Coordinates of C-alpha atoms and ligand atoms in Angstrom, one line a residue:
Chain R
X1 CA 25.4 5.8 19.3
X2 CA 23.9 2.4 21.2
X3 CA 20.6 4.3 20.0
X4 CA 21.8 4.1 15.9
X5 CA 23.0 0.3 16.8
X6 CA 19.7 0.0 18.2
X7 CA 17.7 1.3 15.0
X8 CA 19.9 -0.3 12.4
X9 CA 19.4 -3.9 14.3
X10 CA 16.2 -2.9 13.9
X11 CA 15.8 -2.4 10.7
X12 CA 16.8 -5.8 9.6
X13 CA 14.6 -7.7 12.2
X14 CA 11.8 -5.5 10.0
X15 CA 13.7 -6.4 6.8
X16 CA 14.4 -10.0 7.3
X17 CA 10.3 -10.0 8.2
X18 CA 9.8 -8.5 5.0
X19 CA 11.4 -11.1 3.1
X20 CA 9.5 -13.7 5.3
X21 CA 6.4 -12.4 4.9
X22 CA 7.1 -12.1 0.9
X23 CA 8.4 -15.6 0.2
X24 CA 5.0 -16.8 2.2
X25 CA 2.6 -15.1 0.5
X26 CA 4.1 -15.5 -2.9
X27 CA 3.9 -19.4 -2.5
X28 CA 0.4 -19.5 -0.4
X29 CA -2.5 -19.4 -2.8
X30 CA -4.7 -18.0 -4.3
X31 CA -2.0 -16.2 -6.8
X32 CA -2.4 -12.7 -8.4
X33 CA -1.8 -13.8 -12.3
X34 CA -3.9 -11.3 -13.1
X35 CA -2.0 -8.3 -11.4
X36 CA 1.3 -10.4 -11.5
X37 CA 0.4 -9.6 -15.9
X38 CA -0.5 -6.3 -15.0
X39 CA 2.5 -5.4 -13.4
X40 CA 5.0 -7.0 -15.9
X41 CA 3.4 -4.5 -18.1
X42 CA 3.5 -1.7 -16.3
X43 CA 7.6 -3.1 -15.5
X44 CA 8.2 -4.3 -18.8
X45 CA 6.2 -2.8 -21.5
X46 CA 6.6 0.3 -20.0
X47 CA 10.1 0.2 -20.0
X48 CA 10.6 -0.3 -23.9
X49 CA 11.2 2.9 -25.0
X50 CA 13.8 3.8 -22.6
X51 CA 15.6 0.6 -22.5
X52 CA 16.1 0.3 -26.4
X53 CA 17.5 3.2 -26.7
X54 CA 20.5 3.1 -23.7
X55 CA 21.1 -0.3 -25.3
X56 CA 21.1 0.4 -28.7
X57 CA 23.3 3.6 -27.8
X58 CA 25.7 1.7 -25.0
X59 CA 26.6 -0.9 -28.1
X60 CA 27.3 1.7 -30.6
X61 CA 30.0 3.5 -28.5
X62 CA 31.2 1.0 -26.8
X63 CA 32.5 -0.6 -29.9
X64 CA 33.7 3.5 -31.5
X65 CA 35.6 3.7 -28.0
X66 CA 37.5 0.3 -29.0
X67 CA 38.3 0.4 -32.6
X68 CA 41.3 2.5 -31.6
X69 CA 43.0 0.3 -29.0
X70 CA 42.0 -2.6 -31.4
X71 CA 43.3 -1.0 -34.7
X72 CA 46.7 -0.6 -32.7
X73 CA 47.5 -4.0 -32.7
X74 CA 45.8 -4.1 -36.2
X75 CA 43.7 -6.8 -34.6
X76 CA 40.3 -4.8 -35.5
X77 CA 38.5 -8.2 -36.7
X78 CA 38.6 -8.8 -33.3
X79 CA 35.9 -6.3 -32.8
X80 CA 32.9 -8.5 -32.5
X81 CA 34.1 -11.3 -30.1
X82 CA 35.6 -8.0 -28.2
X83 CA 31.7 -6.5 -27.8
X84 CA 29.9 -9.6 -28.0
X85 CA 31.4 -10.2 -24.3
X86 CA 31.9 -7.4 -22.9
X87 CA 27.9 -7.1 -23.5
X88 CA 26.5 -10.2 -22.7
X89 CA 29.6 -10.8 -19.3
X90 CA 28.9 -7.0 -17.8
X91 CA 27.3 -4.5 -20.4
X92 CA 24.1 -5.8 -20.8
X93 CA 23.0 -6.4 -16.9
X94 CA 24.5 -3.4 -15.1
X95 CA 22.3 -1.3 -18.0
X96 CA 19.3 -3.0 -17.8
X97 CA 19.9 -3.0 -13.7
X98 CA 20.4 1.2 -13.2
X99 CA 17.7 1.7 -15.9
X100 CA 15.4 -0.6 -13.9
X101 CA 16.9 1.4 -10.8
X102 CA 15.7 4.8 -12.3
X103 CA 13.2 4.1 -14.2
X104 CA 11.1 1.2 -12.0
X105 CA 12.5 1.7 -8.5
X106 CA 11.4 4.7 -8.5
X107 CA 8.5 4.0 -10.0
X108 CA 7.9 1.3 -7.4
X109 CA 9.0 3.4 -4.1
X110 CA 6.6 6.2 -5.0
X111 CA 3.7 4.4 -6.1
X112 CA 3.2 2.3 -2.7
X113 CA 5.2 4.9 -0.5
X114 CA 2.1 7.1 -2.2
X115 CA -0.5 4.4 -0.7
X116 CA 0.7 4.1 2.7
X117 CA 0.9 7.5 3.0
X118 CA -2.8 7.9 1.6
X119 CA -4.2 5.1 4.3
X120 CA -4.8 2.6 0.8
X121 CA -2.6 -0.1 2.2
X122 CA -4.7 0.1 5.4
X123 CA -7.8 0.2 3.7
X124 CA -6.9 -3.1 1.4
X125 CA -6.0 -4.5 5.0
X126 CA -9.2 -3.5 6.2
X127 CA -10.8 -5.1 3.4
X128 CA -9.9 -8.4 3.3
X129 CA -7.1 -8.3 1.0
X130 CA -3.2 -9.2 1.8
X131 CA -1.7 -6.2 0.6
X132 CA 2.0 -7.8 0.9
X133 CA 0.2 -10.0 -1.5
X134 CA -1.5 -7.7 -3.6
X135 CA 1.1 -5.0 -4.1
X136 CA 4.9 -6.4 -3.0
X137 CA 4.6 -9.9 -4.4
X138 CA 3.6 -9.1 -7.5
X139 CA 5.9 -6.1 -8.0
X140 CA 9.0 -8.2 -6.9
X141 CA 8.0 -11.0 -9.1
X142 CA 7.4 -9.1 -12.6
X143 CA 11.0 -7.0 -11.5
X144 CA 12.0 -10.2 -10.9
X145 CA 11.4 -11.7 -14.2
X146 CA 10.9 -8.7 -16.5
X147 CA 14.5 -7.5 -15.9
X148 CA 16.1 -10.6 -17.4
X149 CA 14.0 -10.5 -20.8
X150 CA 14.5 -6.5 -20.6
X151 CA 19.0 -7.7 -20.6
X152 CA 18.4 -10.5 -23.5
X153 CA 16.8 -7.9 -25.5
X154 CA 19.2 -4.9 -24.0
X155 CA 21.6 -7.7 -25.4
X156 CA 20.4 -8.2 -28.7
X157 CA 19.9 -4.6 -29.5
X158 CA 23.2 -3.0 -27.4
X159 CA 24.6 -6.1 -30.5
X160 CA 23.4 -4.3 -33.3
X161 CA 24.6 -1.3 -32.0
X162 CA 28.0 -3.0 -32.1
X163 CA 27.2 -4.1 -35.6
X164 CA 26.4 -1.2 -37.0
X165 CA 29.2 1.0 -35.8
X166 CA 31.4 -1.5 -37.4
X167 CA 29.4 -1.6 -40.5
X168 CA 30.3 2.4 -40.8
X169 CA 33.8 1.2 -40.7
X170 CA 34.6 -1.9 -42.1
X171 CA 32.5 -4.6 -45.1
X172 CA 31.3 -6.6 -42.5
X173 CA 28.3 -8.6 -43.2
X174 CA 24.9 -9.2 -40.6
X175 CA 25.9 -12.7 -40.9
X176 CA 29.2 -13.4 -40.2
X177 CA 29.0 -10.7 -37.8
X178 CA 26.4 -12.8 -35.7
X179 CA 28.1 -15.6 -36.2
X180 CA 31.3 -14.3 -34.7
X181 CA 29.4 -13.5 -31.8
X182 CA 28.1 -16.6 -30.9
X183 CA 31.6 -18.0 -31.7
X184 CA 32.8 -16.1 -28.9
X185 CA 29.7 -16.9 -26.2
X186 CA 29.1 -19.6 -24.6
X187 CA 26.6 -20.8 -22.7
X188 CA 28.3 -19.9 -19.2
X189 CA 28.2 -16.6 -20.6
X190 CA 24.4 -16.8 -21.4
X191 CA 23.9 -18.4 -17.2
X192 CA 26.1 -15.6 -15.7
X193 CA 24.2 -13.4 -17.6
X194 CA 20.5 -14.8 -16.5
X195 CA 21.8 -15.2 -13.1
X196 CA 22.8 -11.2 -13.1
X197 CA 19.4 -9.9 -14.3
X198 CA 17.8 -12.2 -11.9
X199 CA 19.4 -11.1 -9.2
X200 CA 19.2 -7.7 -10.5
X201 CA 15.7 -7.8 -10.4
X202 CA 14.6 -9.2 -7.5
X203 CA 16.7 -6.6 -5.8
X204 CA 15.2 -3.6 -7.3
X205 CA 11.4 -5.6 -6.6
X206 CA 12.3 -5.7 -3.2
X207 CA 14.2 -2.7 -2.0
X208 CA 11.8 -0.3 -3.7
X209 CA 9.2 -2.2 -2.3
X210 CA 10.8 -2.1 0.8
X211 CA 11.4 1.3 0.5
X212 CA 7.7 2.3 -0.3
X213 CA 5.8 0.4 1.9
X214 CA 7.9 1.6 5.1
X215 CA 8.1 5.1 3.9
X216 CA 7.7 8.0 6.6
X217 CA 4.2 9.2 6.6
X218 CA 3.4 12.8 4.7
X219 CA 3.9 13.8 1.4
X220 CA 7.6 14.6 1.7
X221 CA 7.8 10.6 2.6
X222 CA 6.4 10.1 -1.1
X223 CA 9.3 12.2 -2.4
X224 CA 12.1 10.9 -0.1
X225 CA 10.5 7.2 -0.7
X226 CA 11.5 7.6 -4.6
X227 CA 14.7 8.7 -4.1
X228 CA 16.0 6.9 -1.6
X229 CA 14.7 3.3 -3.6
X230 CA 16.6 3.8 -6.3
X231 CA 19.6 5.1 -4.3
X232 CA 19.5 1.7 -2.9
X233 CA 18.7 -0.4 -5.6
X234 CA 21.7 0.9 -7.3
X235 CA 24.2 0.6 -4.5
X236 CA 23.1 -2.9 -4.1
X237 CA 22.8 -3.5 -8.2
X238 CA 26.9 -3.0 -7.6
X239 CA 27.5 -4.8 -4.6
X240 CA 26.3 -7.3 -5.9
X241 CA 27.7 -7.3 -9.3
X242 CA 31.1 -7.3 -7.1
X243 CA 29.8 -10.3 -5.1
X244 CA 28.8 -12.4 -8.5
X245 CA 32.3 -11.6 -10.3
X246 CA 34.1 -12.6 -7.4
X247 CA 32.0 -15.9 -7.2
X248 CA 31.3 -17.0 -10.6
X249 CA 35.3 -16.3 -11.0
X250 CA 35.8 -18.7 -8.4
X251 CA 33.8 -21.6 -9.8
X252 CA 35.5 -21.0 -13.1
Chain S
X1 CA -33.0 16.1 15.8
X2 CA -31.7 13.6 18.0
X3 CA -32.5 10.4 17.3
X4 CA -34.8 7.3 18.9
X5 CA -32.7 4.3 21.0
X6 CA -35.4 2.7 20.7
X7 CA -33.2 -0.6 18.6
X8 CA -30.1 -0.6 20.6
X9 CA -30.0 -4.2 22.2
X10 CA -27.9 -3.5 25.6
X11 CA -27.6 -6.8 25.8
X12 CA -25.2 -7.6 22.7
X13 CA -21.5 -6.1 23.9
X14 CA -20.6 -6.3 19.8
X15 CA -17.5 -4.4 20.7
X16 CA -15.7 -4.9 24.0
X17 CA -12.5 -3.2 24.9
X18 CA -10.4 -4.3 27.6
X19 CA -8.1 -2.7 29.6
X20 CA -6.1 -1.6 26.5
X21 CA -3.4 0.0 25.9
X22 CA -0.9 1.7 23.8
X23 CA 2.4 3.6 23.2
X24 CA 4.5 5.1 20.4
X25 CA 8.2 5.0 21.5
X26 CA 7.7 7.6 24.5
X27 CA 4.6 8.4 23.6
X28 CA 1.2 6.4 25.9
X29 CA -1.4 7.4 23.4
X30 CA -3.7 4.9 25.5
X31 CA -4.4 4.2 29.2
X32 CA -6.2 1.3 29.7
X33 CA -9.0 2.3 27.8
X34 CA -12.5 0.4 28.2
X35 CA -15.5 1.1 25.7
X36 CA -18.0 -1.0 24.9
X37 CA -20.4 -0.7 21.8
X38 CA -23.7 -2.1 21.8
X39 CA -25.5 -4.0 19.4
X40 CA -26.9 -1.1 16.7
X41 CA -25.6 1.4 18.6
X42 CA -24.6 4.7 17.4
X43 CA -21.2 5.9 19.4
X44 CA -19.3 9.5 18.7
X45 CA -16.0 9.5 20.5
X46 CA -14.7 13.4 21.2
X47 CA -11.5 13.9 21.5
X48 CA -8.5 16.9 20.6
X49 CA -5.8 16.2 17.9
X50 CA -3.4 13.8 18.7
X51 CA -5.6 12.0 21.7
X52 CA -5.3 8.5 19.7
X53 CA -9.3 8.3 18.4
X54 CA -7.4 7.0 14.8
X55 CA -5.4 4.9 17.3
X56 CA -8.2 3.7 19.0
X57 CA -10.5 2.0 15.8
X58 CA -7.0 0.5 14.0
X59 CA -6.8 -0.9 17.5
X60 CA -10.6 -1.9 16.7
X61 CA -9.9 -3.5 13.3
X62 CA -6.6 -5.1 13.7
X63 CA -4.3 -2.7 12.1
X64 CA -2.7 -2.1 15.5
X65 CA -1.8 -4.2 17.9
X66 CA -2.7 -3.3 21.8
X67 CA 0.4 -3.1 24.2
X68 CA -1.4 -4.6 26.6
X69 CA -5.6 -5.8 27.1
X70 CA -7.9 -7.2 24.9
X71 CA -9.9 -6.2 22.6
X72 CA -13.5 -7.9 21.4
X73 CA -15.0 -8.0 18.6
X74 CA -18.0 -10.0 17.3
X75 CA -17.0 -12.3 20.0
X76 CA -13.6 -12.6 18.9
X77 CA -10.6 -11.4 20.1
X78 CA -8.9 -9.7 18.0
X79 CA -5.2 -9.4 19.3
X80 CA -5.0 -13.1 19.3
X81 CA -6.1 -14.2 15.8
X82 CA -4.1 -15.4 13.3
X83 CA -4.4 -13.5 9.6
X84 CA -7.4 -16.2 8.4
X85 CA -9.5 -15.6 11.4
X86 CA -8.9 -12.0 11.3
X87 CA -8.9 -11.6 7.2
X88 CA -12.8 -13.1 8.0
X89 CA -13.5 -11.0 10.6
X90 CA -12.6 -7.7 8.5
X91 CA -15.5 -8.5 6.3
X92 CA -18.1 -7.8 9.1
X93 CA -16.3 -4.5 9.7
X94 CA -16.5 -1.5 7.4
X95 CA -13.9 1.1 7.8
X96 CA -14.0 4.7 6.7
X97 CA -10.6 6.5 6.7
X98 CA -10.1 9.4 7.8
X99 CA -8.5 11.2 4.2
X100 CA -11.2 8.3 2.5
X101 CA -8.1 6.3 1.3
X102 CA -9.7 5.7 -2.2
X103 CA -7.3 3.3 -4.6
X104 CA -6.5 6.6 -6.8
X105 CA -5.2 3.6 -9.4
X106 CA -8.5 3.0 -10.3
X107 CA -12.2 4.4 -11.6
X108 CA -14.8 4.9 -9.0
X109 CA -16.5 1.2 -10.2
X110 CA -13.1 -0.5 -9.5
X111 CA -12.7 1.1 -6.0
X112 CA -15.8 -0.4 -4.7
X113 CA -15.4 -4.0 -7.1
X114 CA -12.3 -3.9 -4.9
X115 CA -13.5 -5.9 -1.7
X116 CA -16.0 -7.6 -3.5
X117 CA -14.0 -9.3 -5.9
X118 CA -11.2 -9.9 -3.4
X119 CA -13.1 -11.5 -1.3
X120 CA -16.6 -13.5 -3.0
X121 CA -14.6 -14.8 -6.0
X122 CA -18.0 -16.7 -6.7
X123 CA -19.8 -13.9 -8.0
X124 CA -21.1 -13.1 -11.2
X125 CA -19.9 -10.1 -13.0
X126 CA -23.7 -8.6 -13.3
X127 CA -23.8 -9.7 -9.7
X128 CA -21.1 -7.7 -9.2
X129 CA -22.5 -4.6 -11.4
X130 CA -26.0 -4.6 -9.8
X131 CA -24.3 -4.7 -6.0
X132 CA -22.2 -1.3 -7.0
X133 CA -25.2 0.2 -8.6
X134 CA -26.8 -0.3 -5.5
X135 CA -24.8 1.4 -3.0
X136 CA -23.6 3.9 -5.0
X137 CA -27.6 4.8 -5.6
X138 CA -26.8 4.4 -1.8
X139 CA -24.9 7.0 -1.5
X140 CA -26.3 9.5 -3.7
X141 CA -23.3 9.4 -6.7
X142 CA -24.5 7.3 -9.3
X143 CA -23.0 9.7 -11.4
X144 CA -19.7 9.1 -10.7
X145 CA -19.4 5.8 -11.7
X146 CA -16.6 6.0 -13.8
X147 CA -14.1 9.0 -12.5
X148 CA -11.1 8.9 -11.0
X149 CA -10.8 9.5 -7.7
X150 CA -9.1 12.2 -8.4
X151 CA -11.3 14.0 -9.9
X152 CA -13.9 13.7 -6.9
X153 CA -14.3 16.4 -4.2
X154 CA -13.8 16.1 -0.5
X155 CA -17.6 15.0 0.1
X156 CA -17.8 13.2 -2.4
X157 CA -14.7 11.1 -1.5
X158 CA -16.1 10.5 1.7
X159 CA -19.0 9.4 0.5
X160 CA -17.4 6.7 -2.4
X161 CA -14.7 5.7 0.9
X162 CA -18.1 4.9 2.7
X163 CA -19.7 2.4 -0.3
X164 CA -16.9 1.0 -0.6
X165 CA -17.0 -0.8 3.0
X166 CA -20.8 -0.9 2.3
X167 CA -20.1 -3.0 -0.4
X168 CA -19.3 -6.2 2.0
X169 CA -23.1 -5.8 4.2
X170 CA -20.7 -5.0 7.4
X171 CA -22.5 -5.3 10.9
X172 CA -19.8 -2.8 13.0
X173 CA -19.3 0.4 10.7
X174 CA -15.9 2.3 11.7
X175 CA -16.4 6.1 10.9
X176 CA -12.9 8.1 10.8
X177 CA -13.7 11.9 11.3
X178 CA -16.8 11.4 8.0
X179 CA -17.1 15.2 8.3
X180 CA -13.9 16.8 8.8
X181 CA -13.3 19.5 6.0
X182 CA -17.2 19.6 4.5
X183 CA -18.9 22.3 4.6
X184 CA -22.4 22.1 6.9
X185 CA -24.9 20.7 4.0
X186 CA -22.6 17.8 3.2
X187 CA -22.5 17.5 6.6
X188 CA -25.7 17.3 7.3
X189 CA -25.5 14.7 3.9
X190 CA -23.0 12.6 5.4
X191 CA -24.6 12.4 8.5
X192 CA -28.1 11.6 7.6
X193 CA -26.2 8.9 5.4
X194 CA -24.8 7.6 8.8
X195 CA -28.2 7.4 10.3
X196 CA -29.6 5.3 6.8
X197 CA -26.6 2.9 6.8
X198 CA -27.8 2.6 10.2
X199 CA -31.1 2.1 9.6
X200 CA -30.9 0.3 6.4
X201 CA -28.4 -2.1 6.9
X202 CA -29.1 -2.5 11.0
X203 CA -25.0 -1.7 12.0
X204 CA -23.1 -0.2 14.9
X205 CA -20.9 2.3 14.8
X206 CA -18.4 4.3 16.0
X207 CA -17.8 7.7 14.7
X208 CA -15.0 9.9 15.9
X209 CA -15.9 13.7 14.8
X210 CA -14.5 16.7 16.2
X211 CA -17.8 18.7 14.8
X212 CA -20.5 18.3 18.0
X213 CA -23.7 19.2 15.4
X214 CA -23.2 15.8 13.8
X215 CA -22.3 14.1 17.4
X216 CA -25.5 15.2 18.3
X217 CA -28.0 13.9 15.3
X218 CA -26.4 10.7 15.2
X219 CA -24.6 10.0 18.6
X220 CA -27.6 7.5 21.1
X221 CA -23.7 8.2 23.7
X222 CA -20.6 9.6 23.6
X223 CA -17.1 9.0 25.3
X224 CA -14.4 12.7 25.3
X225 CA -11.2 10.6 25.2
X226 CA -8.5 12.8 27.3
X227 CA -4.8 12.2 28.6
X228 CA -5.2 8.8 26.9
X229 CA -8.9 7.1 29.0
X230 CA -12.2 7.6 28.4
X231 CA -13.3 10.2 31.0
X232 CA -16.2 11.3 30.1
X233 CA -19.4 9.4 28.8
X234 CA -23.2 10.1 28.1
X235 CA -25.8 11.8 26.5
X236 CA -24.5 14.7 24.8
X237 CA -25.9 17.1 27.5
X238 CA -23.9 14.8 30.1
X239 CA -21.7 15.4 28.8
X240 CA -20.8 18.9 28.5
X241 CA -22.1 19.5 32.0
X242 CA -18.7 20.3 33.7
X243 CA -16.3 22.7 34.0
X244 CA -13.7 21.2 33.2
X245 CA -11.2 23.1 31.1
X246 CA -10.5 20.0 29.0
X247 CA -13.9 19.6 27.8
X248 CA -16.0 23.1 28.1
X249 CA -14.0 24.9 24.8
X250 CA -15.4 21.5 22.5
X251 CA -18.6 23.4 23.1
X252 CA -18.0 27.1 23.4
X253 CA -16.2 26.3 20.1
X254 CA -19.1 24.9 18.5
X255 CA -21.8 26.9 19.5
X256 CA -21.1 29.9 21.1
X257 CA -18.7 31.6 19.6
Ligands
LIG1 N1 2.0 4.8 13.6 C1 2.4 5.4 14.3 N2 3.9 5.1 15.0 C2 4.0 6.9 16.1 N3 2.5 7.4 16.4 C3 1.8 6.7 15.8 C4 1.1 6.3 14.9 N4 -0.3 6.5 14.3 C5 -0.4 7.4 15.6 N5 0.7 7.7 16.1 C6 0.8 8.7 17.9 O1 -0.3 8.7 18.1 C7 -1.1 9.8 18.4 C8 -2.0 10.1 18.4 O2 -2.9 9.4 16.6 P1 -4.0 9.6 16.3 O3 -3.7 9.4 15.2 O4 -4.6 8.8 16.9 O5 -4.4 10.7 16.9 P2 -6.3 11.3 16.5 O6 -6.6 11.2 17.9 O7 -7.0 10.7 15.3 O8 -5.8 12.4 15.6 P3 -6.8 13.8 14.6 O9 -7.6 14.2 15.5 O10 -6.2 15.0 14.4 O11 -6.7 12.5 13.8 C9 -0.6 11.0 17.6 O12 0.5 11.7 18.8 C10 0.9 10.2 16.8 O13 1.4 11.5 16.6
LIG2 MG1 -7.6 10.5 13.5

């Protein structure tokens, strides 16, 4: 028991050190622009097909499922408003973060842990390159910027899915739909969406890098790290969602 | 095939490991270890698996920190340097890893360029290409330049790993089991490569190995790590002139069995 608490505290200390190292490396030159761009491509661009499909389906299905309950009150004309608020405030950031945890988190976890296992990280270190800067900071920056970008895209494609679902039943023009959408969402909703996406993006990048970087040696460590990166990222995303909802409702 | 020691400068200590201890939890790997490496010397480190040979050279290159004692490399105390000073010193130390540690997301060319591009940012494209081609030719693998590490054999990977450390023209080379897992002919190739490197670039080296033929061919002096200490050292003949049961099997296995 005492041993367990001790280990937990040591783990927290290590996480804290990792965070401090990241913060120090991120602000100090030279900046790794080329590698950041490459990671944005790996993390953002390569997630597009998967995220397009998921975003579209979520918007489409959510709209379809919401229709019956609005129909009871004869209020189907509210559908555009309902789905735009639901998508922007909750669905887009969450869906992006969960898909991101699964795809990007496992990728980063596996990459860094296999580099750790095969001593590539040590090799980088002894050849005069700072691995925290080159491998970790770039990935965290890439997820922190790409998850918000993907989130906007998911919101757009989710709304498109919603529109197609509505247009299948009602006679509603594309323009009329989006006019209602923009009436329904306020600037603070967009702000809240970006805030969530940035927090989630950072969480995914930081968590999976940390887990990969400190994975246990041995090849089974790689699979474990990929798995742990996904589980931990998803878990933290939900906890953060809970906190953000509370905080935002306090602020108004 | 034993080599001449004419070039060694015994007045110039390039690595001094001074009463260094290192443990991991309850596992005491190194206890008050002392070791010196002289300029232009090839020092072979022998020892059973798990005795801490890799830990020793990781301490020397600053990848690990000693619990006690000091390690001086080229006049600087490794365990007291700032990150920046350590990075500068590391450009003068080449580290050839036990399993080559090639970056497997990069081609051979990118692997070799990496230390150069990262440390000498003012080099032109043509200069980089020339350096890469030169070291690659030095290890006899020019045709592999555009291959991925996964497409190479173990021996080829070892040689690319050595080439990657040579590209910064280090003063000291640390080889972690350079011939492990290779066939005898490839072992001979790697051994001659290590000797060539020393002659061409005037390096001083520490070579970790289980392979006594390799030790005999390239070592000027040998030390054996036994129970966390260097108890035996000397020439090949001196090391094995003993009945110590911890030492005999090394010789017997290689030359008698
Ligand atoms: N980072 C580490 N954390 C914990 N224990 C370690 C670490 N590095 C090495 N050890 C332990 O230290 C001991 C010595 O390891 P080392 O890798 O130096 O052995 P070695 O002499 O190189 O063996 P081999 O010939 O098999 O390569 C081993 O028992 C190993 O488990
Ligand atoms: Mg070893």
